[in-house]
Amino acid sequence: MTVRRTLLRLHRWVALAAAAFWLVQAASGVAIVFHWELEDATFPGAHRATDLDALQARLAVLAPVGSQRRVVSLWTTAGRPDRYKINLEGPGTARTVVRVAGDGTVLDQRDKRASTPMDTLVSLHQTLLAGDAGRWIVESSGVLLIVSLGLGVANAWPRYGGWRLALTPRGAPSVTAQLFGWHRALGLWLALPAIVLASAGILLVFEDNLRDLLGDQPAEIARLPPTGPPVPFLTAARAALATVPHSRLTMVAWPTASDATYRVRLLAPGELRRAYGLTTVFVDANSGRVRQVVPANSGPIGRRFADLLYAVHTGEAEGLAGRLLNLTIGLWLIAMIGLGIALWTRRRRLVDKRVPAARPQEV
């Protein structure tokens, strides 16, 4: 048996073994490429620019001083500009998420435990709705996908410079030959970016473990004992934004009973992220002064590599074009699986027709 034929068999059986998992990953991945935009579109309303004073007034209404409710964090919704999710904590384990416009207008309010359809799709893509066990399945199927793509490219690689024929399949004498031609051509066109996307996704599944392996420590700062009530959100947000001109507010984590520090994340000019920036500013909640600024893409190479993974896997690293390529690769994988199964099924039928029926034994 030749090396090429061996590679073909390995490619075929690896693909058949993991096709169902790849279909789930590809379909859910396609559905969530623009999931932030789709989710925000369900809450209509005119654009209202971010007004920190108005947001501060809304926060005072949602969690009045002396009440049992407190603000835990504020995040950009990442769909439409200048929209935010405010996470509130109440008595016991009650958690509420309030979606607001940039001027504090409430767009939606719900229990944090009530997941949306998009939340379910994201969880399906990341963990197959099976927690840590699902992460391992996603990891394993991703590794098999990369192996299968590599085997497929090796098997489809044109001999003696026949690239034009391989990349542009012409009319073939049979349906089987046509299926093979398109399967081969599509594979050669997009296998390499698909391998890059899948590799980044595999590493993202266990991002925390990867950071530990690379010796990357998260951006942290020594705890600061509270000396009284914390300064308002407005003070902390303005102080943080002033440190990085032309940046956008993407996240604020409130101080706690044991640490008087606001953690503010900004999207600074030049970052590869589209929505959730990695520039972190620590603000003293006792005085309102900036304690430390950790710019994005700073620190050891391990941190920069780990920070890059999300932007690569989601396509954000190349802006809208990258996200459209991400969408295309998802649809491409679905098409490749469909063509591969159709080709295998048709060949099996042809083989069965060529094998003569066994003669009945004589009694």
PDB file of N, CA and C in Angstrom, residues 11 14 22 143-155 187 190-196 198 332-333 336:
ATOM      1  N   HIS A  11      -7.275   9.693   6.704  1.00  0.00           N
ATOM      2  CA  HIS A  11      -8.118  10.891   6.585  1.00  0.00           C
ATOM      3  C   HIS A  11      -9.593  10.514   6.605  1.00  0.00           C
ATOM      4  N   VAL A  14     -10.662   9.000  10.242  1.00  0.00           N
ATOM      5  CA  VAL A  14     -10.663  10.041  11.275  1.00  0.00           C
ATOM      6  C   VAL A  14     -11.867  10.964  11.073  1.00  0.00           C
ATOM      7  N   TRP A  22     -17.763  17.686  14.699  1.00  0.00           N
ATOM      8  CA  TRP A  22     -17.361  18.821  13.875  1.00  0.00           C
ATOM      9  C   TRP A  22     -18.564  19.582  13.348  1.00  0.00           C
ATOM     10  N   VAL A 143      -8.448  18.486  17.929  1.00  0.00           N
ATOM     11  CA  VAL A 143      -7.172  17.874  17.548  1.00  0.00           C
ATOM     12  C   VAL A 143      -7.374  16.942  16.356  1.00  0.00           C
ATOM     13  N   LEU A 144      -8.443  16.147  16.398  1.00  0.00           N
ATOM     14  CA  LEU A 144      -8.742  15.241  15.288  1.00  0.00           C
ATOM     15  C   LEU A 144      -9.020  16.020  14.000  1.00  0.00           C
ATOM     16  N   LEU A 145      -9.664  17.181  14.132  1.00  0.00           N
ATOM     17  CA  LEU A 145      -9.937  18.007  12.959  1.00  0.00           C
ATOM     18  C   LEU A 145      -8.633  18.471  12.317  1.00  0.00           C
ATOM     19  N   ILE A 146      -7.704  18.929  13.129  1.00  0.00           N
ATOM     20  CA  ILE A 146      -6.418  19.395  12.593  1.00  0.00           C
ATOM     21  C   ILE A 146      -5.672  18.243  11.932  1.00  0.00           C
ATOM     22  N   VAL A 147      -5.686  17.060  12.579  1.00  0.00           N
ATOM     23  CA  VAL A 147      -5.031  15.888  11.995  1.00  0.00           C
ATOM     24  C   VAL A 147      -5.681  15.535  10.661  1.00  0.00           C
ATOM     25  N   SER A 148      -7.013  15.527  10.634  1.00  0.00           N
ATOM     26  CA  SER A 148      -7.736  15.177   9.407  1.00  0.00           C
ATOM     27  C   SER A 148      -7.457  16.183   8.289  1.00  0.00           C
ATOM     28  N   LEU A 149      -7.444  17.476   8.628  1.00  0.00           N
ATOM     29  CA  LEU A 149      -7.154  18.487   7.613  1.00  0.00           C
ATOM     30  C   LEU A 149      -5.736  18.328   7.076  1.00  0.00           C
ATOM     31  N   GLY A 150      -4.793  18.054   7.966  1.00  0.00           N
ATOM     32  CA  GLY A 150      -3.417  17.847   7.525  1.00  0.00           C
ATOM     33  C   GLY A 150      -3.286  16.642   6.606  1.00  0.00           C
ATOM     34  N   LEU A 151      -3.957  15.544   6.981  1.00  0.00           N
ATOM     35  CA  LEU A 151      -3.928  14.346   6.144  1.00  0.00           C
ATOM     36  C   LEU A 151      -4.597  14.611   4.799  1.00  0.00           C
ATOM     37  N   GLY A 152      -5.709  15.365   4.831  1.00  0.00           N
ATOM     38  CA  GLY A 152      -6.409  15.673   3.599  1.00  0.00           C
ATOM     39  C   GLY A 152      -5.563  16.497   2.650  1.00  0.00           C
ATOM     40  N   VAL A 153      -4.871  17.517   3.177  1.00  0.00           N
ATOM     41  CA  VAL A 153      -4.016  18.349   2.337  1.00  0.00           C
ATOM     42  C   VAL A 153      -2.869  17.518   1.761  1.00  0.00           C
ATOM     43  N   ALA A 154      -2.274  16.672   2.602  1.00  0.00           N
ATOM     44  CA  ALA A 154      -1.174  15.830   2.125  1.00  0.00           C
ATOM     45  C   ALA A 154      -1.635  14.910   0.998  1.00  0.00           C
ATOM     46  N   ASN A 155      -2.838  14.388   1.132  1.00  0.00           N
ATOM     47  CA  ASN A 155      -3.353  13.474   0.109  1.00  0.00           C
ATOM     48  C   ASN A 155      -3.777  14.213  -1.163  1.00  0.00           C
ATOM     49  N   GLY A 187     -10.987  21.835  -0.103  1.00  0.00           N
ATOM     50  CA  GLY A 187     -10.029  21.544   0.967  1.00  0.00           C
ATOM     51  C   GLY A 187      -8.727  22.299   0.783  1.00  0.00           C
ATOM     52  N   LEU A 190      -9.107  26.318   1.584  1.00  0.00           N
ATOM     53  CA  LEU A 190      -9.293  26.895   2.921  1.00  0.00           C
ATOM     54  C   LEU A 190      -8.766  26.042   4.075  1.00  0.00           C
ATOM     55  N   ALA A 191      -8.060  24.975   3.784  1.00  0.00           N
ATOM     56  CA  ALA A 191      -7.579  24.114   4.874  1.00  0.00           C
ATOM     57  C   ALA A 191      -6.615  24.852   5.808  1.00  0.00           C
ATOM     58  N   LEU A 192      -5.714  25.650   5.253  1.00  0.00           N
ATOM     59  CA  LEU A 192      -4.712  26.325   6.094  1.00  0.00           C
ATOM     60  C   LEU A 192      -5.343  27.309   7.074  1.00  0.00           C
ATOM     61  N   PRO A 193      -6.212  28.264   6.633  1.00  0.00           N
ATOM     62  CA  PRO A 193      -6.846  29.146   7.625  1.00  0.00           C
ATOM     63  C   PRO A 193      -7.725  28.376   8.598  1.00  0.00           C
ATOM     64  N   ALA A 194      -8.326  27.256   8.157  1.00  0.00           N
ATOM     65  CA  ALA A 194      -9.138  26.452   9.071  1.00  0.00           C
ATOM     66  C   ALA A 194      -8.275  25.829  10.157  1.00  0.00           C
ATOM     67  N   ILE A 195      -7.071  25.404   9.808  1.00  0.00           N
ATOM     68  CA  ILE A 195      -6.153  24.830  10.798  1.00  0.00           C
ATOM     69  C   ILE A 195      -5.744  25.893  11.816  1.00  0.00           C
ATOM     70  N   VAL A 196      -5.479  27.102  11.343  1.00  0.00           N
ATOM     71  CA  VAL A 196      -5.111  28.197  12.257  1.00  0.00           C
ATOM     72  C   VAL A 196      -6.258  28.504  13.211  1.00  0.00           C
ATOM     73  N   ALA A 198      -8.818  26.554  14.079  1.00  0.00           N
ATOM     74  CA  ALA A 198      -9.057  25.429  14.986  1.00  0.00           C
ATOM     75  C   ALA A 198      -7.984  25.351  16.062  1.00  0.00           C
ATOM     76  N   TRP A 332     -17.778  26.410   5.220  1.00  0.00           N
ATOM     77  CA  TRP A 332     -16.895  25.529   4.431  1.00  0.00           C
ATOM     78  C   TRP A 332     -16.756  24.167   5.087  1.00  0.00           C
ATOM     79  N   LEU A 333     -16.583  24.144   6.405  1.00  0.00           N
ATOM     80  CA  LEU A 333     -16.423  22.861   7.099  1.00  0.00           C
ATOM     81  C   LEU A 333     -17.692  22.025   6.988  1.00  0.00           C
ATOM     82  N   MET A 336     -17.688  20.638   3.527  1.00  0.00           N
ATOM     83  CA  MET A 336     -16.667  19.594   3.371  1.00  0.00           C
ATOM     84  C   MET A 336     -17.130  18.282   4.002  1.00  0.00           C
TER      85      MET A 336
END
